[in-house]
Amino acid sequence: MKIVIVGGVAAGMSAAAKIKRTNPDAEVVVYEKGGFLSYGACGLPYFVSGVNDDWRKLIARTREEFEKSGIRTFLRHEVVKVVPDRKQIMVKDLEQGSLFLDAYDKLMIAVGASPIVPDVPGIRLPGVHLLKSMEDGLDLKEAAASPAVREVVIIGGGAIGLEAAEAMVHLGKRVRVVELADRLLPPYDPEITEPVSAELHRHGVSLHLAEQLTEIAGAGRVERVRTDRGEYPADLVILATGVRPATGFLAGSGIRMAPNGAIYIDREMRTNIPDVYAAGDCAVVYHRVMEEDTYIPLGTTANKMGRLAGGNMLGRRDKFVGTLGSAAIKVFDLELGRTGLSEADAKKLAIDYGTAVVEAMDHPAYYPNPTPIRFKLIYDKETKTLLGAQGVGAKGVVLRINLFAVAIHNRMSARELGMVDLCYAPPFSGVWDAVHIACNAVK
Ligand code: FAD
């Protein structure tokens, strides 16, 4: 059996590895339009900042290792068409410029998402960068190393924009963040993101909220960024305005897609076309609390979905347990984490919910450096079942959000989690941990 995988990073290579572990005789071919396989894009901001100075450390498994296990990999090869009736794909060799056909028994689409690039004058000027692929990271690191780059403007105040802001401050740049919405990090509720602006200001980042990019200007390279409210000097611009599924090449293939281009799949990663699977940022994902499909592009889910798709292409029938949209971010000296529904999600779904916002210390005052953690819990008003949790603080936040993730995954109530036997010793927590205290505030 020949399995062709399109896209060779998280979902694609998780599937390829799973297939080879399960059946070393399966023929696996991977087409990847970029120049790298199986890397952790999530580590790019820390490579750009110099916290990690070696891009090789981002590679989970090398091409040689994949090839050694019998997986055939083609880099800089873009799949431009899928013809399910003939079980064929058309591939463009990006170096030679030539096109050829290949056939599959099973096909997996794992093409991820592409950055959304605002359509404004000057957007293609040299000095305007993205931070999505390994190539973007290498380019940005090289550009930012120039001492002539002093003023950096980041467009977008989501997770990637803020991680890029931190990286640029780390490199000694003067940094501005321009964000269209009136607040940062939209997957989190305002009570949790509220300390983030102060943290950014404390590190010298200028914030321009509720401002829309209108133009990037300069003679031959970027010099200024214009918005609907001002004009700012810029030696370098980083676009971090979100992503959309990279599925344009599937138009006309008959593969069903959501209005945003995400491929509809079932919980076994099957598309509507026999023998065609999809996983990762190019596809919808089943949400365990919402009990419906949604679009949350994250590395965590891409890896799990990819592995499942790999097994299922070999005949298994494993179902994805569902995402909780669990995510975390470090913004200088703050950590934020979230899992399950936000209040905005609960409102949209018309759930009868309650919320509790609670501050508790990470450990008792009689051990040095106690720091406050703010949690927000979203719960079912009647049963007190936990639906979502978010937290912000200097330390100990994200691992505690993971506790909430396990509880929400298992549909526990706040009362149950509020009595779970968690570890206690003064350097780590109080006898009533911050998690207990937050849960026990749910009345
Ligand atoms: P991708 O990793 O995007 O891989 C898809 C591949 O398909 C790409 O290499 C692309 O070149 C290739 N491709 C596309 N079209 C074609 C085609 N037609 N033919 C051939 N190849 C094609 N997630 C988290 O969970 N936590 C984090 O902290 C986090 N931080 C992040 C930080 C940054 C800077 C970035 C960019 C992402 C971050 N993510 C994070 C998201 C995470 O990286 C993605 O969710 C994950 O990589 C998705 O995996 P994927 O395999 O679906 O897609």
CSV table of C-alpha atoms and ligand atoms in Angstrom, one decimal:
chain,number,residue,atom,x,y,z
A,1,MET,CA,0.0,0.0,0.0
A,2,LYS,CA,1.3,3.5,-0.9
A,3,ILE,CA,0.5,6.3,1.4
A,4,VAL,CA,1.2,9.9,0.2
A,5,ILE,CA,1.5,12.6,2.8
A,6,VAL,CA,1.3,16.3,1.7
A,7,GLY,CA,3.1,18.5,4.3
A,8,GLY,CA,6.0,17.4,6.3
A,9,VAL,CA,6.0,19.1,9.7
A,10,ALA,CA,3.8,18.3,12.8
A,11,ALA,CA,0.8,16.4,11.6
A,12,GLY,CA,2.4,15.0,8.4
A,13,MET,CA,5.5,13.6,10.0
A,14,SER,CA,3.6,12.3,13.1
A,15,ALA,CA,1.5,10.3,10.6
A,16,ALA,CA,4.5,9.1,8.7
A,17,ALA,CA,6.4,8.0,11.8
A,18,LYS,CA,3.3,6.2,13.1
A,19,ILE,CA,2.8,4.4,9.9
A,20,LYS,CA,6.4,3.1,9.8
A,21,ARG,CA,6.3,2.1,13.4
A,22,THR,CA,3.1,0.1,12.8
A,23,ASN,CA,4.0,-1.4,9.4
A,24,PRO,CA,7.6,-1.0,8.3
A,25,ASP,CA,6.6,-2.4,4.9
A,26,ALA,CA,4.1,0.4,4.1
A,27,GLU,CA,5.3,2.7,1.3
A,28,VAL,CA,5.3,6.2,2.6
A,29,VAL,CA,6.1,9.3,0.4
A,30,VAL,CA,6.1,12.8,1.8
A,31,TYR,CA,5.9,16.0,-0.3
A,32,GLU,CA,6.9,19.2,1.5
A,33,LYS,CA,7.0,22.5,-0.3
A,34,GLY,CA,9.4,24.1,2.2
A,35,GLY,CA,13.1,23.1,2.9
A,36,PHE,CA,12.7,21.6,6.3
A,37,LEU,CA,10.9,18.6,7.9
A,38,SER,CA,9.5,17.9,11.3
A,39,TYR,CA,10.5,21.1,13.2
A,40,GLY,CA,9.0,22.9,16.2
A,41,ALA,CA,7.7,26.2,14.7
A,42,CYS,CA,6.7,27.0,18.3
A,43,GLY,CA,10.4,27.4,19.1
A,44,LEU,CA,11.0,30.0,16.4
A,45,PRO,CA,10.6,33.1,18.6
A,46,TYR,CA,13.3,31.7,20.9
A,47,PHE,CA,15.6,31.0,18.1
A,48,VAL,CA,15.1,34.5,16.7
A,49,SER,CA,15.8,36.0,20.1
A,50,GLY,CA,19.0,34.0,20.6
A,51,VAL,CA,17.7,32.1,23.7
A,52,ASN,CA,18.4,29.1,21.4
A,53,ASP,CA,21.1,29.9,18.8
A,54,ASP,CA,20.9,26.7,16.8
A,55,TRP,CA,18.0,26.1,14.4
A,56,ARG,CA,19.0,22.4,14.4
A,57,LYS,CA,17.6,22.1,17.9
A,58,LEU,CA,14.1,22.8,16.5
A,59,ILE,CA,14.3,19.7,14.3
A,60,ALA,CA,12.4,16.8,16.1
A,61,ARG,CA,13.7,14.1,13.7
A,62,THR,CA,16.1,14.7,10.8
A,63,ARG,CA,15.4,13.9,7.2
A,64,GLU,CA,18.1,11.3,7.3
A,65,GLU,CA,16.4,9.5,10.2
A,66,PHE,CA,13.1,9.5,8.3
A,67,GLU,CA,14.7,8.2,5.1
A,68,LYS,CA,16.5,5.5,7.1
A,69,SER,CA,13.2,4.2,8.4
A,70,GLY,CA,12.1,3.9,4.7
A,71,ILE,CA,10.1,7.1,4.4
A,72,ARG,CA,10.8,8.8,1.0
A,73,THR,CA,10.8,12.6,1.5
A,74,PHE,CA,10.7,15.3,-1.2
A,75,LEU,CA,11.6,18.8,-0.1
A,76,ARG,CA,10.7,21.9,-2.1
A,77,HIS,CA,8.0,19.9,-3.8
A,78,GLU,CA,4.5,21.5,-3.8
A,79,VAL,CA,1.4,19.5,-4.4
A,80,VAL,CA,-0.7,21.7,-6.7
A,81,LYS,CA,-3.7,19.5,-7.4
A,82,VAL,CA,-5.5,16.5,-6.0
A,83,VAL,CA,-7.6,14.3,-8.3
A,84,PRO,CA,-9.4,11.8,-6.1
A,85,ASP,CA,-11.3,10.1,-9.0
A,86,ARG,CA,-7.9,8.8,-10.3
A,87,LYS,CA,-6.2,8.7,-6.9
A,88,GLN,CA,-3.6,11.0,-8.3
A,89,ILE,CA,-1.8,14.2,-7.2
A,90,MET,CA,0.1,16.7,-9.3
A,91,VAL,CA,3.4,17.8,-7.8
A,92,LYS,CA,5.5,20.8,-8.7
A,93,ASP,CA,9.3,20.5,-8.2
A,94,LEU,CA,10.0,24.0,-7.0
A,95,GLU,CA,13.7,23.9,-7.9
A,96,GLN,CA,13.3,22.5,-11.4
A,97,GLY,CA,9.9,24.2,-12.1
A,98,SER,CA,8.7,20.8,-13.5
A,99,LEU,CA,5.3,19.1,-12.9
A,100,PHE,CA,4.6,15.4,-12.5
A,101,LEU,CA,1.9,13.1,-11.4
A,102,ASP,CA,2.0,10.6,-8.5
A,103,ALA,CA,-0.5,8.0,-7.4
A,104,TYR,CA,-1.7,7.0,-4.0
A,105,ASP,CA,-3.7,4.3,-2.3
A,106,LYS,CA,-4.3,6.6,0.7
A,107,LEU,CA,-3.6,10.3,0.8
A,108,MET,CA,-3.1,12.5,3.9
A,109,ILE,CA,-3.3,16.3,3.7
A,110,ALA,CA,-1.3,17.9,6.4
A,111,VAL,CA,-0.5,21.3,4.8
A,112,GLY,CA,-1.1,23.4,7.8
A,113,ALA,CA,-2.0,27.1,7.6
A,114,SER,CA,-0.6,30.1,5.8
A,115,PRO,CA,-0.1,33.5,7.4
A,116,ILE,CA,-2.8,36.1,6.6
A,117,VAL,CA,-1.0,39.0,4.9
A,118,PRO,CA,-2.9,42.3,5.1
A,119,ASP,CA,-3.6,43.8,1.7
A,120,VAL,CA,-2.1,47.3,2.2
A,121,PRO,CA,0.3,49.3,0.1
A,122,GLY,CA,4.0,48.5,0.8
A,123,ILE,CA,3.3,45.1,2.3
A,124,ARG,CA,6.0,43.4,0.0
A,125,LEU,CA,8.7,45.9,0.8
A,126,PRO,CA,12.0,44.5,1.9
A,127,GLY,CA,12.1,44.6,5.7
A,128,VAL,CA,8.6,43.1,6.1
A,129,HIS,CA,8.8,39.7,7.7
A,130,LEU,CA,6.6,36.8,8.7
A,131,LEU,CA,7.2,34.3,11.5
A,132,LYS,CA,5.6,31.1,10.4
A,133,SER,CA,8.1,28.7,8.8
A,134,MET,CA,11.7,27.8,9.5
A,135,GLU,CA,12.7,29.9,6.5
A,136,ASP,CA,10.9,32.9,8.0
A,137,GLY,CA,12.7,32.4,11.3
A,138,LEU,CA,16.1,32.2,9.6
A,139,ASP,CA,15.4,35.3,7.5
A,140,LEU,CA,14.1,37.3,10.5
A,141,LYS,CA,17.0,36.4,12.7
A,142,GLU,CA,19.5,37.5,10.0
A,143,ALA,CA,17.6,40.7,9.4
A,144,ALA,CA,17.2,41.6,13.0
A,145,ALA,CA,21.0,41.0,13.6
A,146,SER,CA,21.7,44.2,11.6
A,147,PRO,CA,22.6,47.1,13.9
A,148,ALA,CA,20.7,49.4,11.4
A,149,VAL,CA,17.5,47.7,12.6
A,150,ARG,CA,16.5,49.7,15.7
A,151,GLU,CA,12.7,50.3,15.4
A,152,VAL,CA,10.5,47.2,15.0
A,153,VAL,CA,6.8,47.4,14.5
A,154,ILE,CA,4.8,44.2,15.0
A,155,ILE,CA,1.4,44.0,13.5
A,156,GLY,CA,-0.8,41.7,15.6
A,157,GLY,CA,-1.2,41.3,19.3
A,158,GLY,CA,-1.9,37.6,19.4
A,159,ALA,CA,0.4,34.9,20.7
A,160,ILE,CA,2.9,35.0,17.9
A,161,GLY,CA,3.0,38.8,17.8
A,162,LEU,CA,3.8,39.0,21.6
A,163,GLU,CA,6.4,36.3,21.4
A,164,ALA,CA,8.0,38.2,18.5
A,165,ALA,CA,7.8,41.4,20.6
A,166,GLU,CA,9.7,39.7,23.5
A,167,ALA,CA,12.3,38.4,21.1
A,168,MET,CA,12.9,41.8,19.6
A,169,VAL,CA,13.2,43.4,23.0
A,170,HIS,CA,15.7,40.7,23.9
A,171,LEU,CA,17.7,41.8,20.9
A,172,GLY,CA,17.7,45.4,22.1
A,173,LYS,CA,15.2,46.8,19.6
A,174,ARG,CA,12.6,49.5,20.2
A,175,VAL,CA,9.3,47.7,19.8
A,176,ARG,CA,5.8,48.7,19.0
A,177,VAL,CA,2.8,46.4,18.7
A,178,VAL,CA,-0.2,47.5,16.6
A,179,GLU,CA,-3.4,45.5,17.2
A,180,LEU,CA,-6.7,46.0,15.5
A,181,ALA,CA,-8.8,44.9,18.5
A,182,ASP,CA,-9.0,46.9,21.6
A,183,ARG,CA,-7.1,44.2,23.6
A,184,LEU,CA,-4.4,41.5,23.3
A,185,LEU,CA,-4.6,37.7,23.1
A,186,PRO,CA,-8.2,37.2,22.1
A,187,PRO,CA,-8.5,33.5,23.1
A,188,TYR,CA,-8.2,34.7,26.8
A,189,ASP,CA,-10.8,36.7,28.7
A,190,PRO,CA,-10.0,40.3,29.6
A,191,GLU,CA,-9.5,39.6,33.4
A,192,ILE,CA,-6.6,37.4,32.4
A,193,THR,CA,-5.0,39.5,29.7
A,194,GLU,CA,-5.3,42.7,31.8
A,195,PRO,CA,-1.8,42.5,33.4
A,196,VAL,CA,-0.2,41.8,30.0
A,197,SER,CA,-0.3,45.4,28.8
A,198,ALA,CA,1.5,46.6,32.0
A,199,GLU,CA,4.1,43.8,31.5
A,200,LEU,CA,4.8,44.9,28.0
A,201,HIS,CA,5.0,48.6,29.0
A,202,ARG,CA,7.4,47.6,31.8
A,203,HIS,CA,9.7,46.1,29.2
A,204,GLY,CA,9.5,49.2,26.9
A,205,VAL,CA,7.0,47.9,24.4
A,206,SER,CA,4.6,50.5,23.0
A,207,LEU,CA,1.1,49.3,22.5
A,208,HIS,CA,-1.3,50.7,19.9
A,209,LEU,CA,-4.6,49.0,20.4
A,210,ALA,CA,-7.7,49.5,18.3
A,211,GLU,CA,-5.5,50.7,15.4
A,212,GLN,CA,-5.5,49.4,11.9
A,213,LEU,CA,-2.5,49.1,9.6
A,214,THR,CA,-3.1,51.1,6.5
A,215,GLU,CA,0.3,51.3,4.8
A,216,ILE,CA,3.9,50.3,5.0
A,217,ALA,CA,6.1,53.0,3.4
A,218,GLY,CA,9.7,53.5,2.4
A,219,ALA,CA,12.0,54.2,-0.5
A,220,GLY,CA,13.1,50.6,-1.5
A,221,ARG,CA,12.7,49.2,2.0
A,222,VAL,CA,10.5,49.7,5.0
A,223,GLU,CA,10.9,53.0,6.8
A,224,ARG,CA,7.5,53.8,8.3
A,225,VAL,CA,4.2,52.1,9.3
A,226,ARG,CA,1.0,54.0,8.9
A,227,THR,CA,-2.2,53.2,10.7
A,228,ASP,CA,-5.6,54.8,10.8
A,229,ARG,CA,-4.3,56.7,13.9
A,230,GLY,CA,-0.7,57.5,13.4
A,231,GLU,CA,2.6,57.0,11.7
A,232,TYR,CA,5.6,55.2,13.3
A,233,PRO,CA,9.3,54.8,12.3
A,234,ALA,CA,10.1,51.2,11.3
A,235,ASP,CA,13.3,49.5,10.2
A,236,LEU,CA,11.6,46.1,10.3
A,237,VAL,CA,8.0,45.0,10.4
A,238,ILE,CA,6.8,41.6,11.6
A,239,LEU,CA,3.3,40.5,10.4
A,240,ALA,CA,1.5,38.3,12.9
A,241,THR,CA,-2.1,38.8,11.9
A,242,GLY,CA,-3.3,35.2,12.0
A,243,VAL,CA,-3.4,32.2,9.8
A,244,ARG,CA,-5.9,30.4,7.5
A,245,PRO,CA,-5.8,26.8,6.2
A,246,ALA,CA,-3.4,26.4,3.3
A,247,THR,CA,-6.0,24.5,1.3
A,248,GLY,CA,-6.5,26.7,-1.8
A,249,PHE,CA,-5.0,24.0,-4.0
A,250,LEU,CA,-7.9,21.7,-3.1
A,251,ALA,CA,-10.5,23.8,-5.0
A,252,GLY,CA,-12.4,21.5,-7.4
A,253,SER,CA,-11.1,18.3,-5.7
A,254,GLY,CA,-14.5,17.6,-4.1
A,255,ILE,CA,-13.0,17.7,-0.6
A,256,ARG,CA,-15.5,19.4,1.7
A,257,MET,CA,-14.2,22.5,3.4
A,258,ALA,CA,-15.6,25.0,6.0
A,259,PRO,CA,-16.0,28.6,4.9
A,260,ASN,CA,-12.5,29.5,6.2
A,261,GLY,CA,-11.0,26.7,4.1
A,262,ALA,CA,-10.5,24.2,6.9
A,263,ILE,CA,-11.1,20.6,5.7
A,264,TYR,CA,-14.0,18.9,7.3
A,265,ILE,CA,-12.9,15.6,8.8
A,266,ASP,CA,-14.6,13.2,11.2
A,267,ARG,CA,-13.0,12.1,14.5
A,268,GLU,CA,-11.0,9.4,12.6
A,269,MET,CA,-9.4,12.1,10.4
A,270,ARG,CA,-11.3,11.0,7.3
A,271,THR,CA,-12.5,13.6,4.8
A,272,ASN,CA,-15.7,13.1,2.8
A,273,ILE,CA,-13.6,11.5,0.0
A,274,PRO,CA,-12.7,7.8,0.5
A,275,ASP,CA,-9.0,7.2,1.3
A,276,VAL,CA,-8.3,10.9,1.8
A,277,TYR,CA,-7.4,11.9,5.3
A,278,ALA,CA,-6.5,15.3,6.8
A,279,ALA,CA,-5.1,16.6,10.1
A,280,GLY,CA,-3.5,19.6,11.8
A,281,ASP,CA,-3.9,23.3,11.0
A,282,CYS,CA,-5.5,22.6,7.6
A,283,ALA,CA,-8.5,20.9,9.2
A,284,VAL,CA,-11.3,21.5,11.6
A,285,VAL,CA,-10.9,19.8,15.0
A,286,TYR,CA,-13.5,18.2,17.3
A,287,HIS,CA,-13.9,20.2,20.6
A,288,ARG,CA,-14.5,18.0,23.6
A,289,VAL,CA,-16.5,20.7,25.6
A,290,MET,CA,-18.4,22.2,22.6
A,291,GLU,CA,-19.1,18.7,21.3
A,292,GLU,CA,-18.7,20.1,17.8
A,293,ASP,CA,-16.1,21.0,15.2
A,294,THR,CA,-14.1,24.2,15.5
A,295,TYR,CA,-10.9,25.7,14.1
A,296,ILE,CA,-8.1,26.0,16.6
A,297,PRO,CA,-4.7,25.7,14.9
A,298,LEU,CA,-2.2,24.4,17.5
A,299,GLY,CA,0.8,22.1,17.5
A,300,THR,CA,-0.6,20.0,20.4
A,301,THR,CA,-3.6,18.9,18.4
A,302,ALA,CA,-1.7,18.6,15.0
A,303,ASN,CA,0.7,16.0,16.5
A,304,LYS,CA,-2.1,14.0,18.1
A,305,MET,CA,-4.3,14.2,15.0
A,306,GLY,CA,-1.4,13.3,12.7
A,307,ARG,CA,-0.6,10.2,14.8
A,308,LEU,CA,-4.2,9.1,14.7
A,309,ALA,CA,-4.4,9.6,11.0
A,310,GLY,CA,-1.3,7.5,10.5
A,311,GLY,CA,-2.8,4.5,12.4
A,312,ASN,CA,-6.2,4.9,10.8
A,313,MET,CA,-4.8,4.9,7.3
A,314,LEU,CA,-3.5,1.4,8.1
A,315,GLY,CA,-6.9,0.2,9.1
A,316,ARG,CA,-7.4,1.3,12.7
A,317,ARG,CA,-10.5,3.1,13.7
A,318,ASP,CA,-9.2,5.3,16.5
A,319,LYS,CA,-11.3,8.4,17.3
A,320,PHE,CA,-9.8,11.7,18.4
A,321,VAL,CA,-10.8,12.4,22.0
A,322,GLY,CA,-11.2,16.1,21.3
A,323,THR,CA,-9.3,19.3,21.8
A,324,LEU,CA,-9.8,21.7,24.7
A,325,GLY,CA,-7.8,24.4,23.0
A,326,SER,CA,-5.3,24.2,25.8
A,327,ALA,CA,-2.6,26.8,25.2
A,328,ALA,CA,0.0,28.8,27.1
A,329,ILE,CA,2.3,31.8,26.5
A,330,LYS,CA,5.1,33.5,28.3
A,331,VAL,CA,5.1,37.3,28.0
A,332,PHE,CA,8.3,38.4,29.6
A,333,ASP,CA,7.9,37.6,33.3
A,334,LEU,CA,4.3,36.5,33.1
A,335,GLU,CA,2.8,33.1,32.2
A,336,LEU,CA,-0.7,32.7,30.8
A,337,GLY,CA,-2.5,29.4,30.2
A,338,ARG,CA,-6.0,28.5,29.1
A,339,THR,CA,-8.1,25.4,28.5
A,340,GLY,CA,-11.7,24.6,27.6
A,341,LEU,CA,-14.2,27.4,27.0
A,342,SER,CA,-13.5,31.1,27.5
A,343,GLU,CA,-16.4,33.2,28.7
A,344,ALA,CA,-16.8,34.5,25.2
A,345,ASP,CA,-17.1,30.9,23.9
A,346,ALA,CA,-19.7,30.0,26.6
A,347,LYS,CA,-21.7,33.1,25.6
A,348,LYS,CA,-21.6,32.2,21.9
A,349,LEU,CA,-22.8,28.7,22.7
A,350,ALA,CA,-25.7,30.1,24.9
A,351,ILE,CA,-24.6,27.9,27.8
A,352,ASP,CA,-26.0,28.8,31.2
A,353,TYR,CA,-22.6,29.4,32.8
A,354,GLY,CA,-21.1,31.0,35.8
A,355,THR,CA,-17.6,32.5,36.3
A,356,ALA,CA,-15.3,32.9,39.2
A,357,VAL,CA,-12.2,35.1,39.2
A,358,VAL,CA,-9.9,34.2,42.1
A,359,GLU,CA,-6.4,35.3,43.2
A,360,ALA,CA,-4.4,33.0,45.3
A,361,MET,CA,-0.7,32.7,46.1
A,362,ASP,CA,1.4,30.0,44.5
A,363,HIS,CA,2.9,29.0,47.9
A,364,PRO,CA,2.7,30.2,51.5
A,365,ALA,CA,4.2,33.5,52.6
A,366,TYR,CA,6.6,31.8,55.0
A,367,TYR,CA,8.6,30.4,52.1
A,368,PRO,CA,10.5,33.1,50.0
A,369,ASN,CA,9.0,34.6,46.8
A,370,PRO,CA,5.3,33.8,46.9
A,371,THR,CA,3.6,35.3,43.9
A,372,PRO,CA,-0.1,35.7,43.1
A,373,ILE,CA,-1.9,33.7,40.5
A,374,ARG,CA,-5.2,34.9,39.0
A,375,PHE,CA,-7.6,32.2,37.8
A,376,LYS,CA,-10.8,32.6,36.0
A,377,LEU,CA,-13.1,29.5,35.9
A,378,ILE,CA,-16.1,29.1,33.6
A,379,TYR,CA,-18.5,26.4,34.8
A,380,ASP,CA,-22.0,25.1,34.2
A,381,LYS,CA,-24.2,27.1,36.5
A,382,GLU,CA,-26.4,24.2,37.6
A,383,THR,CA,-24.0,21.3,37.9
A,384,LYS,CA,-20.8,23.3,38.6
A,385,THR,CA,-19.0,21.1,36.0
A,386,LEU,CA,-15.9,22.9,34.9
A,387,LEU,CA,-16.1,24.2,31.3
A,388,GLY,CA,-13.0,26.4,31.1
A,389,ALA,CA,-10.1,27.7,33.1
A,390,GLN,CA,-7.5,30.5,32.5
A,391,GLY,CA,-4.7,31.8,34.6
A,392,VAL,CA,-2.0,34.5,34.7
A,393,GLY,CA,0.9,35.1,37.1
A,394,ALA,CA,4.6,35.0,37.4
A,395,LYS,CA,5.0,31.3,38.0
A,396,GLY,CA,3.2,28.0,38.6
A,397,VAL,CA,0.3,29.0,36.3
A,398,VAL,CA,0.6,26.8,33.3
A,399,LEU,CA,1.2,23.5,35.1
A,400,ARG,CA,-1.9,24.3,37.2
A,401,ILE,CA,-3.9,25.0,34.0
A,402,ASN,CA,-2.9,21.5,33.0
A,403,LEU,CA,-4.7,20.2,36.1
A,404,PHE,CA,-7.8,22.0,35.0
A,405,ALA,CA,-7.4,20.5,31.5
A,406,VAL,CA,-7.5,17.0,33.0
A,407,ALA,CA,-10.5,17.9,35.1
A,408,ILE,CA,-12.4,19.4,32.2
A,409,HIS,CA,-11.4,16.5,29.9
A,410,ASN,CA,-13.0,14.2,32.5
A,411,ARG,CA,-16.0,16.5,33.0
A,412,MET,CA,-15.3,17.0,36.7
A,413,SER,CA,-17.1,19.6,38.8
A,414,ALA,CA,-15.4,22.4,40.6
A,415,ARG,CA,-16.4,20.7,43.9
A,416,GLU,CA,-14.6,17.4,42.9
A,417,LEU,CA,-11.4,19.2,41.8
A,418,GLY,CA,-11.5,21.4,44.9
A,419,MET,CA,-11.0,18.2,47.0
A,420,VAL,CA,-8.5,16.3,44.9
A,421,ASP,CA,-5.4,15.3,46.8
A,422,LEU,CA,-2.7,17.5,45.3
A,423,CYS,CA,0.9,17.7,46.5
A,424,TYR,CA,1.8,20.1,49.2
A,425,ALA,CA,5.1,21.4,50.6
A,426,PRO,CA,5.8,25.0,51.3
A,427,PRO,CA,8.2,25.7,48.3
A,428,PHE,CA,5.5,24.5,45.9
A,429,SER,CA,2.0,25.3,47.2
A,430,GLY,CA,-0.3,25.8,50.2
A,431,VAL,CA,-2.2,23.0,51.9
A,432,TRP,CA,-5.0,24.3,49.9
A,433,ASP,CA,-3.4,24.8,46.5
A,434,ALA,CA,-4.4,27.8,44.3
A,435,VAL,CA,-6.3,25.3,42.2
A,436,HIS,CA,-8.4,24.2,45.2
A,437,ILE,CA,-9.0,27.8,46.3
A,438,ALA,CA,-10.2,28.8,42.8
A,439,CYS,CA,-12.5,25.7,42.7
A,440,ASN,CA,-13.9,26.2,46.1
A,441,ALA,CA,-14.9,29.8,45.2
A,442,VAL,CA,-17.4,28.3,42.8
A,443,LYS,CA,-20.7,28.3,44.8
B,1,FAD,P1,2.5,23.0,9.6
B,1,FAD,O1,3.5,22.9,10.8
B,1,FAD,O2,2.2,24.4,9.2
B,1,FAD,O3,3.1,22.2,8.4
B,1,FAD,C1,2.5,22.1,7.2
B,1,FAD,C2,3.6,22.0,6.1
B,1,FAD,O4,2.9,21.8,4.9
B,1,FAD,C3,4.4,23.3,5.9
B,1,FAD,O5,5.8,23.0,6.1
B,1,FAD,C4,4.1,23.7,4.5
B,1,FAD,O6,5.3,24.1,3.8
B,1,FAD,C5,3.7,22.4,3.9
B,1,FAD,N1,2.8,22.6,2.7
B,1,FAD,C6,1.8,23.5,2.6
B,1,FAD,N2,1.1,23.4,1.5
B,1,FAD,C7,1.8,22.4,0.8
B,1,FAD,C8,1.6,21.9,-0.5
B,1,FAD,N3,0.6,22.3,-1.3
B,1,FAD,N4,2.4,20.9,-0.9
B,1,FAD,C9,3.4,20.5,-0.1
B,1,FAD,N5,3.6,21.0,1.1
B,1,FAD,C10,2.8,21.9,1.6
B,1,FAD,N6,1.3,25.7,18.8
B,1,FAD,C11,1.1,25.3,20.1
B,1,FAD,O7,0.4,24.3,20.4
B,1,FAD,N7,1.9,25.9,21.1
B,1,FAD,C12,2.7,26.9,20.8
B,1,FAD,O8,3.4,27.5,21.7
B,1,FAD,C13,2.9,27.4,19.5
B,1,FAD,N8,3.7,28.4,19.2
B,1,FAD,C14,3.9,28.7,17.9
B,1,FAD,C15,4.8,29.7,17.6
B,1,FAD,C16,5.0,30.1,16.2
B,1,FAD,C17,6.0,31.2,15.9
B,1,FAD,C18,4.3,29.4,15.2
B,1,FAD,C19,4.5,29.8,13.8
B,1,FAD,C20,3.4,28.4,15.5
B,1,FAD,C21,3.2,28.1,16.8
B,1,FAD,N9,2.3,27.1,17.2
B,1,FAD,C22,2.1,26.7,18.5
B,1,FAD,C23,1.4,26.4,16.1
B,1,FAD,C24,2.0,25.1,15.6
B,1,FAD,O9,3.3,25.4,15.1
B,1,FAD,C25,1.1,24.6,14.5
B,1,FAD,O10,-0.1,24.4,15.0
B,1,FAD,C26,1.7,23.3,13.9
B,1,FAD,O11,2.9,23.5,13.3
B,1,FAD,C27,0.7,22.8,12.9
B,1,FAD,O12,1.2,21.6,12.3
B,1,FAD,P2,0.7,21.2,10.9
B,1,FAD,O13,1.5,20.0,10.6
B,1,FAD,O14,-0.7,21.1,10.8
B,1,FAD,O15,1.1,22.4,9.9
